[in-house]
Short mmCIF file of C-alpha atoms in Angstrom, two decimals:
data_model
loop_
_atom_site.label_atom_id
_atom_site.label_comp_id
_atom_site.label_asym_id
_atom_site.label_seq_id
_atom_site.Cartn_x
_atom_site.Cartn_y
_atom_site.Cartn_z
CA UNK M 519 65.49 258.60 83.46
CA UNK M 520 69.24 257.98 83.77
CA UNK M 521 70.55 254.43 83.92
CA UNK M 522 71.61 254.85 87.55
CA UNK M 523 68.06 255.85 88.47
CA UNK M 524 66.73 252.85 86.56
CA UNK M 525 69.14 250.54 88.38
CA UNK M 526 68.04 251.99 91.70
CA UNK M 527 64.38 251.48 90.79
CA UNK M 528 65.00 247.85 89.86
CA UNK M 529 66.90 247.32 93.11
CA UNK M 530 63.90 248.76 94.98
CA UNK M 531 61.54 246.46 93.08
CA UNK M 532 63.71 243.46 93.93
CA UNK M 533 63.74 244.37 97.62
CA UNK M 534 59.93 244.67 97.65
CA UNK M 535 59.29 241.41 95.77
CA UNK M 536 59.12 237.86 97.06
CA UNK M 537 58.28 235.98 93.86
CA UNK M 538 60.75 237.03 91.18
CA UNK M 539 61.05 235.17 87.88
CA UNK M 540 63.80 235.80 85.35
CA UNK M 541 63.38 235.12 81.64
CA UNK M 542 66.60 235.31 79.64
CA UNK M 543 68.25 234.72 76.30
CA UNK M 544 71.62 234.76 74.58
CA UNK M 545 72.50 238.27 75.77
CA UNK M 546 72.70 236.91 79.31
CA UNK M 547 75.88 235.03 78.38
CA UNK M 548 77.63 237.31 75.87
CA UNK M 549 79.62 239.00 78.67
CA UNK M 550 80.87 235.53 79.57
CA UNK M 551 82.35 235.26 76.07
CA UNK M 552 79.59 233.19 74.51
CA UNK M 553 78.25 234.71 71.27
CA UNK M 554 74.63 234.26 70.24
CA UNK M 555 74.19 231.45 67.73
CA UNK M 556 73.63 233.76 64.74
CA UNK M 557 76.96 235.49 65.40
CA UNK M 558 78.62 232.11 65.86
CA UNK M 559 77.08 230.86 62.63
CA UNK M 560 78.15 234.00 60.78
CA UNK M 561 81.74 233.46 61.90
CA UNK M 562 81.55 229.81 60.86
CA UNK M 563 80.13 230.76 57.45
CA UNK M 564 82.96 233.23 56.88
CA UNK M 565 85.71 230.84 57.98
CA UNK M 566 84.36 227.82 56.08
CA UNK M 567 82.66 229.60 53.15
CA UNK M 568 79.54 227.79 54.30
CA UNK M 569 76.37 228.38 52.26
CA UNK M 570 74.08 227.35 55.12
CA UNK M 571 72.18 229.97 57.18
CA UNK M 572 72.18 229.47 60.98
CA UNK M 573 68.55 228.33 61.18
CA UNK M 574 69.28 225.59 58.66
CA UNK M 575 72.47 224.39 60.33
CA UNK M 576 70.63 224.09 63.65
CA UNK M 577 67.62 222.26 62.25
CA UNK M 578 66.69 218.63 62.87
CA UNK M 579 66.70 217.90 59.13
CA UNK M 580 70.22 219.29 58.74
CA UNK M 581 71.42 217.34 61.79
CA UNK M 582 70.12 214.11 60.28
CA UNK M 583 71.32 214.79 56.71
CA UNK M 584 74.65 216.52 57.38
CA UNK M 585 75.88 215.37 60.80
CA UNK M 586 79.54 216.08 59.96
CA UNK M 587 78.85 219.75 59.17
CA UNK M 588 76.48 220.08 62.13
CA UNK M 589 78.99 218.74 64.63
CA UNK M 590 81.88 220.69 63.12
CA UNK M 591 79.88 223.89 63.64
CA UNK M 592 78.50 222.81 67.01
CA UNK M 593 81.86 221.76 68.44
CA UNK M 594 83.84 224.70 67.09
CA UNK M 595 81.40 227.57 67.70
CA UNK M 596 78.76 226.57 70.24
CA UNK M 597 80.73 224.82 72.98
CA UNK M 598 82.43 227.11 75.50
CA UNK M 599 83.34 224.79 78.38
CA UNK M 600 85.63 227.34 80.06
CA UNK M 601 83.12 230.21 80.15
CA UNK M 602 82.44 231.66 83.60
CA UNK M 603 79.22 233.15 85.00
CA UNK M 604 78.96 236.94 84.86
CA UNK M 605 77.24 239.44 87.13
CA UNK M 606 73.79 238.50 85.88
CA UNK M 607 74.14 234.80 86.66
CA UNK M 608 75.67 235.60 90.06
CA UNK M 609 72.93 238.00 91.17
CA UNK M 610 70.18 235.60 90.14
CA UNK M 611 71.82 232.79 92.10
CA UNK M 612 72.07 235.06 95.13
CA UNK M 613 68.39 236.05 94.88
CA UNK M 614 67.39 232.40 94.70
CA UNK M 615 69.44 231.62 97.81
CA UNK M 616 67.64 234.47 99.59
CA UNK M 617 64.27 232.99 98.61
CA UNK M 618 63.24 235.90 96.39
CA UNK M 619 63.84 234.37 92.97
CA UNK M 620 61.68 231.34 92.28
CA UNK M 621 62.76 230.40 88.74
CA UNK M 622 65.19 231.19 85.96
CA UNK M 623 63.66 230.48 82.55
CA UNK M 624 66.39 230.45 79.94
CA UNK M 625 66.68 229.99 76.20
CA UNK M 626 70.41 229.34 76.66
CA UNK M 627 72.01 225.92 76.54
CA UNK M 628 75.33 226.76 78.26
CA UNK M 629 74.50 225.83 81.87
CA UNK M 630 76.04 229.00 83.32
CA UNK M 631 73.08 229.64 85.62
CA UNK M 632 73.72 226.29 87.33
CA UNK M 633 77.47 226.98 87.44
CA UNK M 634 76.70 230.22 89.30
CA UNK M 635 74.61 228.31 91.85
CA UNK M 636 71.02 228.52 90.57
CA UNK M 637 69.03 225.32 91.00
CA UNK M 638 65.55 226.32 89.78
CA UNK M 639 66.50 226.61 86.10
CA UNK M 640 64.02 225.82 83.34
CA UNK M 641 66.00 225.24 80.14
CA UNK M 642 63.61 225.82 77.24
CA UNK M 643 66.15 224.76 74.63
CA UNK M 644 68.00 222.05 76.54
CA UNK M 645 71.65 221.89 77.55
CA UNK M 646 75.05 221.09 76.05
CA UNK M 647 75.82 219.25 79.29
CA UNK M 648 73.38 216.44 78.52
CA UNK M 649 73.95 214.17 75.53
CA UNK M 650 72.28 210.89 74.60
CA UNK M 651 72.85 208.06 72.16
CA UNK M 652 69.98 208.19 69.67
CA UNK M 653 69.83 204.38 69.57
CA UNK M 654 70.34 203.09 73.11
CA UNK M 655 69.79 206.32 75.11
CA UNK M 656 73.06 206.04 77.02
CA UNK M 657 73.91 209.34 78.71
CA UNK M 658 77.11 211.26 77.88
CA UNK M 659 78.40 214.37 79.63
CA UNK M 660 79.88 217.34 77.78
CA UNK M 661 83.34 216.15 78.88
CA UNK M 662 82.62 212.70 77.42
CA UNK M 663 81.61 214.16 74.06
CA UNK M 664 84.56 216.56 73.92
CA UNK M 665 86.86 213.62 74.56
CA UNK M 666 85.68 211.81 71.42
CA UNK M 667 88.09 212.49 68.56
CA UNK M 668 85.77 211.76 65.65
CA UNK M 669 83.76 214.71 64.26
CA UNK M 670 80.46 212.86 64.74
CA UNK M 671 80.43 211.39 68.28
CA UNK M 672 79.37 207.73 68.36
CA UNK M 673 78.20 205.65 71.29
CA UNK M 674 80.85 203.30 72.68
CA UNK M 675 78.14 200.76 73.51
CA UNK M 676 76.17 200.48 70.28
CA UNK M 677 77.75 202.83 67.73
CA UNK M 678 74.72 205.14 67.53
CA UNK M 679 75.07 208.90 67.03
CA UNK M 680 75.27 210.88 70.28
CA UNK M 681 72.91 213.85 70.06
CA UNK M 682 73.19 216.86 72.36
CA UNK M 683 70.04 217.38 74.42
CA UNK M 684 69.33 220.71 72.74
CA UNK M 685 66.13 221.67 70.94
CA UNK M 686 66.84 222.12 67.24
CA UNK M 687 64.64 223.93 64.76
CA UNK M 688 61.72 221.67 63.74
CA UNK M 689 61.79 220.01 67.17
CA UNK M 690 59.18 220.66 69.86
CA UNK M 691 59.97 222.22 73.19
CA UNK M 692 59.50 220.05 76.27
CA UNK M 693 55.84 220.51 77.20
CA UNK M 694 56.45 220.01 80.93
CA UNK M 695 59.08 222.75 80.95
CA UNK M 696 56.77 225.02 78.95
CA UNK M 697 53.88 224.51 81.34
CA UNK M 698 56.08 225.03 84.40
CA UNK M 699 57.44 228.23 82.82
CA UNK M 700 53.93 229.54 82.23
CA UNK M 701 52.99 228.72 85.82
CA UNK M 702 56.04 230.51 87.25
CA UNK M 703 55.63 233.61 85.08
CA UNK M 704 51.90 233.88 85.82
CA UNK M 705 52.61 233.64 89.58
CA UNK M 706 55.46 236.16 89.69
CA UNK M 707 55.14 239.61 91.26
CA UNK M 708 58.25 240.81 89.41
CA UNK M 709 59.32 239.60 85.98
CA UNK M 710 62.87 240.45 84.89
CA UNK M 711 63.49 239.88 81.19
CA UNK M 712 67.10 240.05 80.07
CA UNK M 713 69.35 239.52 77.09
CA UNK M 714 66.67 238.45 74.65
CA UNK M 715 65.21 239.97 71.50
CA UNK M 716 61.88 238.25 72.25
CA UNK M 717 61.62 237.13 68.63
CA UNK M 718 62.24 233.38 69.02
CA UNK M 719 58.91 231.59 69.23
CA UNK M 720 57.20 229.98 71.03
CA UNK M 721 59.51 231.01 73.88
CA UNK M 722 58.88 234.74 73.39
CA UNK M 723 55.15 234.33 74.00
CA UNK M 724 55.82 233.13 77.55
CA UNK M 725 56.27 236.68 78.87
CA UNK M 726 52.67 237.47 77.92
CA UNK M 727 51.50 235.22 80.77
CA UNK M 728 52.80 237.71 83.34
CA UNK M 729 49.92 239.38 85.21
CA UNK M 730 51.85 241.48 87.70
CA UNK M 731 52.53 245.21 87.60
CA UNK M 732 56.33 245.19 87.58
CA UNK M 733 58.23 244.14 84.44
CA UNK M 734 61.89 245.08 83.97
CA UNK M 735 63.38 244.57 80.51
CA UNK M 736 67.16 244.64 80.16
CA UNK M 737 68.32 244.38 76.56
CA UNK M 738 70.79 246.32 74.44
CA UNK M 739 68.43 246.51 71.45
CA UNK M 740 64.69 247.25 71.17
CA UNK M 741 62.23 244.34 71.44
CA UNK M 742 58.55 243.89 70.49
CA UNK M 743 57.75 243.89 74.23
CA UNK M 744 59.29 247.29 75.08
CA UNK M 745 55.95 249.10 75.23
CA UNK M 746 54.69 246.65 77.86
CA UNK M 747 57.67 246.92 80.20
CA UNK M 748 57.50 249.14 83.26
CA UNK M 749 61.26 249.61 83.25
CA UNK M 750 63.57 249.55 80.22
CA UNK M 751 67.34 249.38 80.67
CA UNK M 752 69.31 249.38 77.40
CA UNK M 753 72.72 248.36 78.66
CA UNK M 754 74.92 245.31 79.13
CA UNK M 755 73.00 243.04 81.46
CA UNK M 756 75.99 241.58 83.31
CA UNK M 757 77.26 245.04 84.14
CA UNK M 758 73.79 246.27 85.17
CA UNK M 759 73.16 243.29 87.42
CA UNK M 760 76.57 243.71 89.06
CA UNK M 761 75.66 247.32 89.87
CA UNK M 762 72.26 246.25 91.22
CA UNK M 763 73.96 243.58 93.33
CA UNK M 764 76.13 246.33 94.85
CA UNK M 765 73.08 248.52 95.52
CA UNK M 766 71.31 245.63 97.26
CA UNK M 767 74.35 244.90 99.42
CA UNK M 768 74.55 248.53 100.54
CA UNK M 769 70.88 248.56 101.54
CA UNK M 770 71.16 245.51 103.80
#
């Protein structure tokens, strides 16, 4: 089946569905200029001759033991405050406004779904836009943190380290968000999976809770879930979703 036919089929599925759930990963934001964290870490390693692999640099132990290196990497490679939503974020926001899309479940921490207008966003791995003092719990926005000159941001009230509200390796996912994600996926009549390799656990297991008959998987590379998807589209997700948005507009 040609990609255009696949896009048309997905557009037809979307039109026929009234409980769509989207599950996405880093590939959702690459067309907005945000690299996945392994690519970002690889660039950092090259530039700084860093011996640390990405999973180590983004671990809780590393954060506690080497906060200067963590924040240097985090600030220089993982914060993209000027990134704009792409066609994927925009279509999902539109489908939510129309009442078709009930939840976006994302592994991303960039907040682009909310920027595009989505409100029902379940952030499995947290968000760069929320930051808290580890000692007194005072809240800091991304703008607040970026305005602090020191490499390791410290609380102006008590001097504690300000930690981004992102889930690091060795840290548990928020159980309420996990349970809500399972509930949404198990209720959906159409599950759209996009921009994820489905290899990061436990998030990847969430898609197995889908009991419907229509699963669309949009990812440039193969995933362990390919054989279970009813529709596979191996293309850039932002571009595909823009084309599907156009198809949906023409049909209304």
